[in-house]
Short mmCIF file of C-alpha atoms and ligand atoms in Angstrom, two decimals:
data_model
loop_
_atom_site.label_atom_id
_atom_site.label_comp_id
_atom_site.label_asym_id
_atom_site.label_seq_id
_atom_site.Cartn_x
_atom_site.Cartn_y
_atom_site.Cartn_z
CA MET O 13 -29.56 -7.55 2.85
CA THR O 14 -27.56 -6.49 5.93
CA LYS O 15 -24.87 -3.88 5.56
CA ILE O 16 -21.30 -5.04 6.18
CA VAL O 17 -19.27 -2.90 8.54
CA ILE O 18 -15.60 -2.26 7.75
CA TYR O 19 -13.31 -2.09 10.75
CA ASP O 20 -9.77 -0.98 9.97
CA THR O 21 -6.90 -2.15 12.12
CA THR O 22 -3.98 -0.73 10.13
CA LEU O 23 -2.92 1.34 13.15
CA ARG O 24 -2.84 -1.66 15.49
CA ASP O 25 -2.37 -4.97 13.60
CA GLY O 26 -0.77 -3.07 10.71
CA ALA O 27 1.69 -1.43 13.11
CA GLN O 28 3.02 -4.93 13.82
CA THR O 29 4.36 -5.20 10.24
CA GLU O 30 8.10 -5.75 10.15
CA GLY O 31 9.83 -2.45 9.42
CA VAL O 32 6.81 -0.26 10.10
CA LEU O 33 6.90 2.35 12.83
CA PHE O 34 4.12 4.93 13.13
CA SER O 35 4.77 8.29 14.76
CA SER O 36 1.70 9.89 16.34
CA GLU O 37 1.61 12.28 13.34
CA ASP O 38 1.65 9.32 10.91
CA LYS O 39 -1.22 7.80 12.85
CA LEU O 40 -3.25 10.98 12.53
CA ASP O 41 -2.59 11.03 8.77
CA VAL O 42 -3.73 7.42 8.47
CA LEU O 43 -6.85 8.11 10.54
CA LYS O 44 -7.74 11.12 8.37
CA ALA O 45 -7.20 9.14 5.15
CA LEU O 46 -9.39 6.27 6.37
CA ASP O 47 -12.09 8.65 7.56
CA ASP O 48 -12.03 10.49 4.24
CA PHE O 49 -12.38 7.18 2.48
CA GLY O 50 -15.37 6.26 4.64
CA VAL O 51 -14.55 3.22 6.78
CA ASP O 52 -16.85 2.59 9.77
CA PHE O 53 -14.30 1.93 12.52
CA VAL O 54 -10.62 2.77 12.94
CA GLU O 55 -8.74 0.99 15.67
CA GLY O 56 -6.24 3.52 16.97
CA GLY O 57 -3.98 1.48 19.25
CA TRP O 58 -3.54 0.88 22.95
CA PRO O 59 -4.04 3.91 25.17
CA GLY O 60 -1.88 3.75 28.26
CA SER O 61 0.66 1.43 26.66
CA ASN O 62 3.11 3.91 25.11
CA PRO O 63 3.56 7.70 24.81
CA SER O 64 2.98 7.78 21.04
CA ASP O 65 -0.45 6.09 21.34
CA ASP O 66 -1.41 8.40 24.22
CA GLU O 67 -0.39 11.45 22.19
CA PHE O 68 -2.35 10.13 19.22
CA PHE O 69 -5.57 9.59 21.21
CA ALA O 70 -5.22 13.05 22.80
CA LYS O 71 -4.80 14.71 19.37
CA ALA O 72 -7.47 12.56 17.68
CA GLU O 73 -10.08 13.85 20.14
CA SER O 74 -9.98 17.27 18.50
CA LEU O 75 -10.51 15.85 15.00
CA GLU O 76 -13.97 16.02 13.53
CA LEU O 77 -14.36 12.60 11.97
CA ARG O 78 -16.76 12.28 9.07
CA THR O 79 -17.63 8.57 9.18
CA ALA O 80 -15.10 6.68 11.26
CA LYS O 81 -15.57 5.81 14.89
CA LEU O 82 -12.24 5.72 16.68
CA VAL O 83 -11.67 2.57 18.73
CA ALA O 84 -9.30 2.11 21.66
CA PHE O 85 -7.81 -1.37 21.91
CA GLY O 86 -6.82 -3.43 24.94
CA SER O 87 -7.30 -6.74 26.65
CA THR O 88 -9.45 -8.31 29.33
CA ARG O 89 -8.31 -7.75 32.91
CA ARG O 90 -5.44 -9.68 34.38
CA TYR O 91 -6.17 -12.68 36.57
CA GLY O 92 -6.79 -11.89 40.23
CA VAL O 93 -7.43 -8.15 39.71
CA GLU O 94 -10.75 -6.33 39.83
CA PRO O 95 -11.56 -4.67 36.48
CA LYS O 96 -11.57 -1.23 38.10
CA ASP O 97 -8.04 -1.87 39.45
CA ASP O 98 -6.66 -3.11 36.13
CA PRO O 99 -4.49 -0.33 34.64
CA ASN O 100 -5.22 -1.44 31.07
CA LEU O 101 -9.01 -1.39 31.48
CA ARG O 102 -8.76 1.90 33.38
CA ALA O 103 -6.85 3.47 30.49
CA LEU O 104 -9.59 2.32 28.09
CA ALA O 105 -12.34 3.64 30.36
CA ASP O 106 -10.54 6.99 30.68
CA SER O 107 -9.76 7.33 26.96
CA GLY O 108 -11.79 9.74 24.88
CA ALA O 109 -12.86 6.95 22.51
CA GLU O 110 -16.53 5.98 22.71
CA TRP O 111 -15.76 2.53 21.37
CA CYS O 112 -13.38 0.00 22.91
CA CYS O 113 -12.21 -3.32 21.57
CA ILE O 114 -10.80 -5.86 23.99
CA PHE O 115 -9.50 -9.31 23.26
CA GLY O 116 -9.82 -12.38 25.42
CA LYS O 117 -8.82 -15.99 25.08
CA SER O 118 -11.27 -18.49 23.56
CA TRP O 119 -8.99 -21.52 23.08
CA ASP O 120 -8.98 -23.88 26.08
CA PHE O 121 -5.33 -24.77 25.38
CA GLN O 122 -4.28 -21.09 25.58
CA VAL O 123 -6.26 -20.55 28.80
CA GLU O 124 -4.74 -23.54 30.53
CA GLU O 125 -1.24 -23.37 29.05
CA ALA O 126 -0.55 -19.66 28.48
CA LEU O 127 -2.65 -18.09 31.23
CA ARG O 128 -2.44 -21.16 33.48
CA ILE O 129 -5.88 -20.49 34.96
CA GLY O 130 -9.14 -22.41 35.10
CA LEU O 131 -11.53 -22.34 32.14
CA ASP O 132 -14.33 -20.82 34.24
CA GLU O 133 -12.01 -18.12 35.59
CA ASN O 134 -11.32 -17.03 32.04
CA LEU O 135 -15.07 -16.81 31.34
CA ASP O 136 -15.42 -14.52 34.39
CA MET O 137 -12.53 -12.35 33.19
CA VAL O 138 -14.18 -11.93 29.79
CA GLN O 139 -17.60 -11.15 31.17
CA ASP O 140 -16.64 -8.73 33.94
CA SER O 141 -14.08 -6.88 31.79
CA VAL O 142 -16.71 -6.21 29.12
CA ARG O 143 -19.23 -5.31 31.83
CA PHE O 144 -16.82 -2.80 33.43
CA LEU O 145 -16.33 -0.95 30.12
CA VAL O 146 -20.05 -0.99 29.35
CA ASP O 147 -20.74 0.44 32.82
CA SER O 148 -18.12 3.13 32.10
CA GLY O 149 -20.27 4.23 29.17
CA LYS O 150 -18.36 2.51 26.36
CA HIS O 151 -19.55 0.52 23.41
CA VAL O 152 -17.59 -2.72 23.42
CA ILE O 153 -16.32 -4.94 20.64
CA PHE O 154 -15.01 -8.27 21.90
CA ASP O 155 -12.26 -9.98 19.89
CA ALA O 156 -12.29 -13.72 20.60
CA GLU O 157 -8.59 -14.51 20.16
CA HIS O 158 -7.76 -17.87 18.51
CA PHE O 159 -11.49 -18.51 18.10
CA PHE O 160 -11.18 -20.94 15.19
CA ASP O 161 -8.37 -22.97 16.78
CA GLY O 162 -10.38 -22.95 19.99
CA TYR O 163 -13.46 -24.09 18.13
CA LYS O 164 -11.54 -27.03 16.65
CA SER O 165 -10.20 -28.05 20.05
CA ASN O 166 -13.28 -27.45 22.21
CA PRO O 167 -16.24 -25.97 20.32
CA LYS O 168 -18.46 -25.73 23.36
CA TYR O 169 -15.90 -23.71 25.30
CA ALA O 170 -15.08 -21.36 22.42
CA ILE O 171 -18.77 -20.53 22.08
CA ASN O 172 -19.16 -20.13 25.85
CA VAL O 173 -16.49 -17.43 25.70
CA LEU O 174 -18.62 -15.56 23.13
CA LYS O 175 -21.63 -16.06 25.38
CA ALA O 176 -19.71 -14.59 28.35
CA ALA O 177 -18.84 -11.44 26.36
CA GLU O 178 -22.45 -11.17 25.22
CA MET O 179 -23.67 -11.42 28.81
CA GLY O 180 -21.15 -8.71 29.75
CA GLY O 181 -22.93 -6.42 27.30
CA ALA O 182 -20.69 -6.47 24.19
CA ASP O 183 -22.11 -4.83 21.05
CA TRP O 184 -20.06 -7.01 18.69
CA LEU O 185 -18.32 -10.38 18.95
CA VAL O 186 -15.40 -10.81 16.59
CA LEU O 187 -14.10 -14.26 15.70
CA CYS O 188 -10.35 -14.14 15.24
CA ASP O 189 -8.20 -16.47 13.16
CA THR O 190 -5.20 -15.29 15.13
CA ASN O 191 -2.71 -17.84 13.78
CA GLY O 192 -4.10 -17.48 10.26
CA GLY O 193 -4.17 -21.22 9.65
CA SER O 194 -7.87 -21.83 9.00
CA LEU O 195 -9.49 -22.61 5.68
CA PRO O 196 -12.74 -21.06 4.37
CA ALA O 197 -14.92 -24.14 4.95
CA GLU O 198 -13.78 -24.34 8.58
CA VAL O 199 -14.52 -20.66 9.06
CA SER O 200 -17.99 -21.02 7.55
CA SER O 201 -19.06 -23.90 9.76
CA ALA O 202 -17.75 -22.28 12.97
CA VAL O 203 -19.52 -18.99 12.13
CA GLU O 204 -22.78 -20.81 11.38
CA ASP O 205 -22.54 -22.67 14.69
CA ALA O 206 -21.80 -19.51 16.68
CA LEU O 207 -24.80 -17.78 15.12
CA LEU O 208 -27.07 -20.47 16.57
CA THR O 209 -26.05 -19.49 20.11
CA VAL O 210 -25.40 -15.75 20.27
CA ASP O 211 -27.65 -12.86 19.34
CA VAL O 212 -25.06 -10.08 19.08
CA PRO O 213 -23.74 -9.43 15.55
CA LEU O 214 -20.51 -11.21 14.64
CA GLY O 215 -17.33 -10.01 12.98
CA ILE O 216 -14.29 -11.71 11.44
CA HIS O 217 -10.61 -10.92 12.04
CA ALA O 218 -8.41 -13.05 9.77
CA HIS O 219 -4.64 -13.31 9.58
CA ASN O 220 -3.04 -14.42 6.34
CA ASP O 221 -0.65 -17.21 7.28
CA SER O 222 -2.29 -19.62 4.82
CA ASP O 223 -2.88 -16.88 2.23
CA MET O 224 -6.56 -17.24 3.07
CA ALA O 225 -7.28 -14.06 5.04
CA THR O 226 -9.39 -12.46 2.33
CA ALA O 227 -11.06 -15.75 1.38
CA ASN O 228 -11.82 -16.46 5.05
CA SER O 229 -13.28 -12.99 5.53
CA LEU O 230 -15.56 -13.43 2.52
CA ALA O 231 -16.60 -16.92 3.68
CA ALA O 232 -17.41 -15.49 7.12
CA VAL O 233 -19.58 -12.77 5.55
CA GLU O 234 -21.35 -15.33 3.42
CA SER O 235 -22.07 -17.33 6.59
CA GLY O 236 -23.46 -14.35 8.45
CA CYS O 237 -20.66 -12.17 9.88
CA GLN O 238 -21.50 -8.50 9.59
CA MET O 239 -18.13 -6.89 10.34
CA VAL O 240 -14.79 -7.40 8.63
CA GLN O 241 -11.62 -6.36 10.41
CA CYS O 242 -8.83 -5.69 7.95
CA THR O 243 -5.82 -3.52 7.14
CA VAL O 244 -4.89 -1.41 4.13
CA ASN O 245 -2.57 -3.37 1.81
CA GLY O 246 -2.91 -6.40 4.09
CA MET O 247 -0.31 -5.03 6.48
CA GLY O 248 0.25 -6.99 9.65
CA GLU O 249 2.55 -9.26 11.57
CA ARG O 250 4.10 -12.29 9.79
CA CYS O 251 2.07 -12.71 6.55
CA GLY O 252 -0.29 -9.85 7.32
CA ASN O 253 -4.04 -9.50 7.82
CA ALA O 254 -7.07 -9.56 5.56
CA ASN O 255 -6.42 -6.89 2.93
CA MET O 256 -9.04 -4.15 2.79
CA CYS O 257 -8.00 -3.41 -0.80
CA THR O 258 -9.11 -6.86 -1.92
CA VAL O 259 -11.86 -7.53 0.66
CA LEU O 260 -13.81 -4.39 -0.26
CA PRO O 261 -14.01 -4.75 -4.06
CA ASN O 262 -14.76 -8.46 -3.68
CA LEU O 263 -17.63 -7.66 -1.31
CA ALA O 264 -18.98 -4.84 -3.44
CA TYR O 265 -18.37 -6.02 -6.99
CA LYS O 266 -18.38 -9.80 -6.69
CA MET O 267 -20.81 -10.50 -3.85
CA GLY O 268 -23.05 -7.48 -4.27
CA VAL O 269 -22.81 -6.77 -0.55
CA GLU O 270 -23.78 -3.38 0.79
CA THR O 271 -21.22 -1.40 2.78
CA SER O 272 -21.17 2.16 4.12
CA GLU O 273 -20.71 4.85 1.55
CA MET O 274 -17.18 4.35 0.31
CA ASP O 275 -16.02 5.54 -3.05
CA LEU O 276 -14.15 2.50 -4.34
CA THR O 277 -12.72 4.54 -7.20
CA LYS O 278 -10.47 6.03 -4.52
CA LEU O 279 -9.23 2.63 -3.32
CA THR O 280 -5.99 2.63 -5.32
CA ALA O 281 -5.20 6.14 -4.10
CA LEU O 282 -5.84 5.05 -0.50
CA SER O 283 -3.55 2.04 -0.91
CA ARG O 284 -0.73 4.18 -2.29
CA ASN O 285 -1.26 6.99 0.21
CA ILE O 286 -0.99 4.64 3.19
CA GLY O 287 2.02 3.01 1.49
CA GLU O 288 3.69 6.44 1.31
CA ILE O 289 2.97 7.20 4.97
CA VAL O 290 4.46 3.92 6.20
CA ASN O 291 7.16 3.98 3.52
CA VAL O 292 6.32 0.46 2.35
CA LEU O 293 5.01 0.61 -1.19
CA PRO O 294 2.21 -1.84 -2.00
CA ARG O 295 3.33 -4.93 -3.89
CA PRO O 296 2.98 -4.37 -7.67
CA ASP O 297 1.14 -7.66 -8.09
CA MET O 298 -1.44 -6.83 -5.42
CA PRO O 299 -4.89 -7.58 -6.88
CA TYR O 300 -7.11 -4.59 -7.75
CA VAL O 301 -4.75 -1.81 -6.57
CA GLY O 302 -1.23 -2.96 -7.52
CA GLU O 303 0.68 -1.23 -10.32
CA SER O 304 0.64 -4.47 -12.33
CA ALA O 305 -2.96 -5.46 -11.55
CA PHE O 306 -4.11 -4.30 -15.00
CA THR O 307 -0.81 -4.42 -16.89
CA HIS O 308 -0.73 -6.34 -20.15
CA LYS O 309 2.39 -7.58 -21.80
CA GLY O 310 1.89 -10.47 -24.22
CA GLY O 311 1.25 -9.33 -27.81
CA MET O 312 -1.80 -11.53 -28.36
CA HIS O 313 -3.36 -10.50 -25.06
CA ILE O 314 -2.85 -6.89 -25.98
CA SER O 315 -4.68 -7.09 -29.28
CA ALA O 316 -7.54 -8.92 -27.54
CA VAL O 317 -7.70 -6.36 -24.72
CA THR O 318 -7.70 -3.61 -27.35
CA LYS O 319 -10.79 -5.13 -28.91
CA ASP O 320 -12.60 -5.85 -25.66
CA THR O 321 -11.09 -5.36 -22.21
CA ARG O 322 -13.20 -8.19 -20.79
CA THR O 323 -10.95 -10.69 -22.57
CA TYR O 324 -8.19 -10.34 -19.96
CA GLU O 325 -9.60 -8.13 -17.20
CA HIS O 326 -11.98 -9.35 -14.50
CA ILE O 327 -13.25 -5.82 -13.78
CA ASP O 328 -12.79 -2.33 -15.16
CA PRO O 329 -9.63 -0.88 -13.52
CA ALA O 330 -11.44 2.46 -13.13
CA ALA O 331 -13.86 0.81 -10.69
CA VAL O 332 -11.06 0.73 -8.11
CA GLY O 333 -9.27 3.85 -9.36
CA ASN O 334 -6.48 1.89 -11.04
CA THR O 335 -5.34 2.22 -14.65
CA ARG O 336 -4.64 -0.17 -17.47
CA LYS O 337 -1.02 -0.34 -18.53
CA ILE O 338 0.33 -1.71 -21.76
CA LEU O 339 3.96 -2.71 -21.78
CA VAL O 340 5.87 -1.95 -24.89
CA SER O 341 8.24 -4.78 -25.52
CA GLU O 342 9.68 -6.61 -28.47
CA MET O 343 6.82 -9.05 -28.14
CA ALA O 344 4.37 -6.36 -29.09
CA GLY O 345 3.72 -4.60 -32.34
CA LYS O 346 1.60 -1.72 -33.56
CA ALA O 347 -1.46 -2.71 -31.49
CA SER O 348 0.42 -2.31 -28.26
CA ILE O 349 1.90 1.02 -29.33
CA ILE O 350 -1.61 2.29 -30.06
CA GLU O 351 -2.81 1.11 -26.63
CA LYS O 352 0.22 2.67 -24.99
CA LEU O 353 -0.39 6.02 -26.71
CA LYS O 354 -4.02 5.91 -25.59
CA GLY O 355 -3.03 4.93 -22.07
CA LEU O 356 -0.76 7.96 -21.81
CA GLY O 357 -3.45 10.23 -23.25
CA LEU O 358 -1.47 10.81 -26.47
CA GLU O 359 -3.00 11.09 -29.89
CA CYS O 360 -2.83 8.07 -32.22
CA GLY O 361 -2.11 9.65 -35.57
CA ASP O 362 -0.89 8.52 -38.98
CA ASP O 363 2.61 8.44 -37.55
CA THR O 364 2.02 5.25 -35.52
CA PRO O 365 4.04 3.12 -38.00
CA ASP O 366 6.95 5.58 -37.70
CA ILE O 367 6.79 5.46 -33.92
CA THR O 368 6.67 1.65 -34.00
CA LYS O 369 9.69 1.60 -36.31
CA LYS O 370 11.62 3.95 -34.04
CA ILE O 371 10.78 1.89 -30.93
CA LYS O 372 11.94 -1.30 -32.66
CA GLU O 373 15.18 0.42 -33.64
CA MET O 374 15.78 1.62 -30.08
CA GLU O 375 14.95 -1.85 -28.73
CA SER O 376 17.64 -3.32 -30.93
CA LYS O 377 20.10 -1.00 -29.20
CA GLY O 378 19.01 -2.31 -25.82
CA TYR O 379 16.28 0.17 -24.92
CA GLN O 380 13.18 -1.11 -23.22
CA PHE O 381 10.23 1.15 -22.58
CA GLU O 382 8.39 -1.34 -20.43
CA GLY O 383 8.87 0.46 -17.16
CA ALA O 384 9.81 3.81 -18.67
CA ASP O 385 6.62 5.63 -19.68
CA ALA O 386 8.22 9.05 -19.29
CA SER O 387 10.98 8.32 -21.81
CA PHE O 388 8.39 6.81 -24.17
CA GLU O 389 6.25 9.95 -24.00
CA LEU O 390 9.28 12.22 -24.55
CA LEU O 391 10.34 10.11 -27.52
CA VAL O 392 6.91 10.39 -29.16
CA LYS O 393 6.76 14.15 -28.59
CA ARG O 394 10.27 14.64 -29.94
CA LEU O 395 9.42 12.61 -33.05
CA ARG O 396 6.33 14.76 -33.56
CA GLY O 397 8.31 17.96 -33.10
CA GLU O 398 6.16 18.87 -30.11
CA LEU O 399 9.07 19.12 -27.74
CA GLU O 400 12.15 21.25 -28.17
CA PRO O 401 15.10 20.48 -25.89
CA ARG O 402 15.17 23.02 -23.05
CA PHE O 403 18.89 22.48 -22.49
CA THR O 404 21.80 20.53 -23.93
CA VAL O 405 24.65 18.88 -22.12
CA GLU O 406 27.80 20.01 -23.91
CA GLY O 407 30.17 17.80 -21.99
CA PHE O 408 31.14 16.46 -18.60
CA LYS O 409 34.14 15.25 -16.68
CA ILE O 410 34.30 12.99 -13.67
CA LEU O 411 37.18 12.74 -11.27
CA ILE O 412 37.48 9.97 -8.71
CA ASP O 413 40.28 10.43 -6.24
CA ASN O 414 41.20 7.97 -3.53
CA ARG O 415 44.67 9.26 -2.70
CA LEU O 416 43.66 10.18 0.86
CA GLY O 417 41.88 6.88 1.47
CA ASP O 418 38.37 8.28 0.90
CA MET O 419 36.71 7.95 -2.46
CA ASP O 420 36.09 11.55 -3.46
CA THR O 421 34.03 11.93 -6.60
CA GLU O 422 33.63 15.24 -8.39
CA ALA O 423 31.69 15.87 -11.56
CA SER O 424 31.88 18.99 -13.69
CA ILE O 425 29.39 19.63 -16.44
CA LYS O 426 28.79 22.16 -19.22
CA VAL O 427 25.17 22.89 -20.04
CA LEU O 428 23.78 25.12 -22.76
CA ASP O 429 20.31 26.53 -22.14
CA SER O 430 17.81 27.15 -24.95
CA GLU O 431 18.98 30.79 -25.28
CA GLY O 432 22.54 29.58 -25.83
CA VAL O 433 23.88 30.62 -22.41
CA LEU O 434 26.64 28.31 -21.22
CA GLU O 435 26.65 27.26 -17.59
CA GLN O 436 29.53 25.35 -16.12
CA THR O 437 29.27 23.80 -12.65
CA ALA O 438 30.86 21.16 -10.49
CA ALA O 439 29.58 19.10 -7.57
CA ASP O 440 30.76 16.36 -5.24
CA GLY O 441 28.87 13.14 -4.78
CA ASN O 442 29.06 9.71 -3.24
CA GLY O 443 29.72 8.19 -6.66
CA PRO O 444 29.93 9.25 -10.29
CA VAL O 445 26.18 9.17 -10.99
CA ASN O 446 25.28 11.02 -7.81
CA ALA O 447 27.96 13.68 -8.53
CA LEU O 448 26.75 14.05 -12.11
CA ASP O 449 23.13 14.36 -11.00
CA LYS O 450 24.05 17.06 -8.48
CA ALA O 451 26.19 19.00 -10.97
CA LEU O 452 23.45 18.85 -13.61
CA ARG O 453 20.77 20.16 -11.28
CA LYS O 454 23.08 22.84 -9.90
CA SER O 455 23.64 24.15 -13.40
CA LEU O 456 19.93 24.06 -14.31
CA ILE O 457 18.24 25.29 -11.16
CA ARG O 458 18.95 28.94 -12.07
CA PHE O 459 16.91 28.58 -15.27
CA PHE O 460 14.35 26.10 -13.98
CA PRO O 461 13.63 26.55 -10.26
CA GLU O 462 10.79 23.97 -10.50
CA ILE O 463 13.30 21.10 -10.53
CA ASP O 464 14.10 21.87 -6.90
CA ASP O 465 11.35 19.60 -5.54
CA MET O 466 12.42 16.68 -7.71
CA LYS O 467 14.40 13.72 -6.38
CA LEU O 468 15.56 10.31 -7.54
CA THR O 469 13.88 7.43 -5.75
CA ASP O 470 15.30 4.45 -7.57
CA TYR O 471 18.24 3.66 -9.79
CA LYS O 472 18.64 0.35 -11.59
CA VAL O 473 21.37 -0.90 -13.88
CA ARG O 474 21.07 -3.92 -16.15
CA THR O 475 23.93 -5.37 -18.09
CA LEU O 476 22.72 -6.03 -21.61
CA ASP O 477 22.95 -9.41 -23.14
CA GLU O 478 24.99 -9.23 -26.34
CA LYS O 479 22.57 -11.47 -28.17
CA SER O 480 19.62 -9.16 -27.70
CA ALA O 481 21.45 -5.90 -28.29
CA THR O 482 23.83 -5.12 -31.10
CA ALA O 483 25.94 -2.86 -28.91
CA ALA O 484 26.72 -4.56 -25.61
CA GLY O 485 26.43 -2.20 -22.73
CA VAL O 486 24.12 -1.22 -19.92
CA ARG O 487 20.59 -0.03 -19.50
CA VAL O 488 19.84 2.39 -16.67
CA LEU O 489 16.36 2.99 -15.29
CA ILE O 490 15.79 6.01 -13.06
CA ARG O 491 12.66 6.67 -11.07
CA SER O 492 12.01 10.26 -10.00
CA THR O 493 9.36 12.01 -7.98
CA ASP O 494 8.31 15.56 -7.20
CA GLY O 495 6.01 14.50 -4.37
CA LYS O 496 2.95 14.62 -6.64
CA HIS O 497 3.96 12.49 -9.60
CA SER O 498 6.56 9.83 -10.12
CA TRP O 499 8.01 8.79 -13.44
CA THR O 500 10.64 6.48 -14.88
CA THR O 501 13.17 7.18 -17.60
CA VAL O 502 15.67 5.00 -19.39
CA GLY O 503 19.12 5.41 -20.92
CA VAL O 504 21.34 2.97 -22.81
CA SER O 505 25.04 3.19 -23.57
CA GLU O 506 28.21 1.16 -23.55
CA ASN O 507 29.19 3.33 -20.59
CA VAL O 508 27.19 3.30 -17.37
CA VAL O 509 27.80 6.99 -16.68
CA GLU O 510 26.57 8.03 -20.11
CA ALA O 511 23.52 5.76 -19.84
CA SER O 512 22.76 7.36 -16.49
CA LEU O 513 23.15 10.85 -17.93
CA ILE O 514 20.66 10.06 -20.75
CA ALA O 515 18.12 8.85 -18.18
CA LEU O 516 18.82 11.88 -15.93
CA VAL O 517 18.33 14.34 -18.78
CA ASP O 518 15.03 12.64 -19.69
CA ALA O 519 13.94 12.77 -16.05
CA ILE O 520 14.51 16.54 -15.93
CA GLU O 521 12.99 17.13 -19.39
CA TYR O 522 9.90 15.24 -18.25
CA LYS O 523 9.60 17.34 -15.09
CA LEU O 524 9.93 20.53 -17.18
CA MET O 525 7.22 19.22 -19.52
CA ILE O 526 4.68 18.46 -16.78
CA GLY O 527 5.49 21.69 -14.93
CA GLU O 528 4.78 22.38 -11.27
ZN1 ZN V 21 -4.75 -9.64 14.68
#
């Protein structure tokens, strides 16, 4: 069986995602992560089009890449210009990248309406642009833009465009579903037809506008394409591109296709790492790598999964480096607590009924440990006497003053450390919770310098429904990170500030428990 080549375009198509902006340093980090992971090609962007891409290509030259070949992207020459006089093609020829990818039009409608040139003139542009790069010593990948729409409108012409790039000397011809509107059966038949005419290996580049990008990529592979162009987390313009994090495990685990040496147990880490770099966290419900991809909630499902994971899991989460999560909710009983303890690496002892009883009691007050693993773990350790409080909050006061028009908030707090030393501090903040958080840390940092690298990344408040909780009030969820780990804690009270303080104290206790 032929090996399937993975071509990443996170740095080019992915850079088109709304809200994403790569600095040249970000791009280097992404390139290194992809190379570490083992992809075959990384498309770096357009040399000559903007200073950040130029800087990136200049810096990337000095990197020793392990597996990835860096690709410079551009387009065929403009109409009426010799390839050697086209600034875009020149920039590609002059770039340090050995591989270039250029796109050209393959839809007759686009040639006649958007370019407003003759169909044969477009064929010449494709062929001589590829030829120019090949003569400049480059390996060339040709992206046939709008190939599938072109094939529907004028199949003969779309295939002639491929033929032109092949005659120009292209190493690969990539069929693009640029508008993302095709369906798998259409992709299959167009690929099969193209294979009858051209001898160069084919690739697929699918956009996700019909939520079919991954399905179309798999269909194309099944029909004979040997390269898949995709992005990490499916990033890309509009609805995104084919998602490497679903394409790869489907190819490897479902279709038994061979790819280059990539350790798929690092796939979840790759997805999250790229998410951190671009500051867009992967969707929790993303198949294979999302936080919820192997999360079980319903009580009956949980007892079945406990007996045999195959009952509600299509693959072992470890195969993609993800983990199983069991949500503790009122729906679940002892079985889910046992799974949860196991999931957190905690012992399941004779005290499980006591823990279950305690959780039920807290739930009746409005607690929910579903998204708050850190508070759950602290609770279990406190019940077992394995965790002594490292500090106690003796009291606090909050002052909000708007006499001068601004809302000034000041919190003062009294904290007793485990040796009984009292520390009293005050801090300003942009609201009561922020001021309290700052005052608390200020008082503790002297005893526990390790909390310095900790910060809050999310803060959620829910008003509790009186029916489900005996004491009406609020539940606060706080997510914290120290750059290496992130964890969520929960607090419940009739008062939002007190609920926040409970969650803040847990967040710090958790950090002190896990250490550096
Ligand atoms: Zn694209």
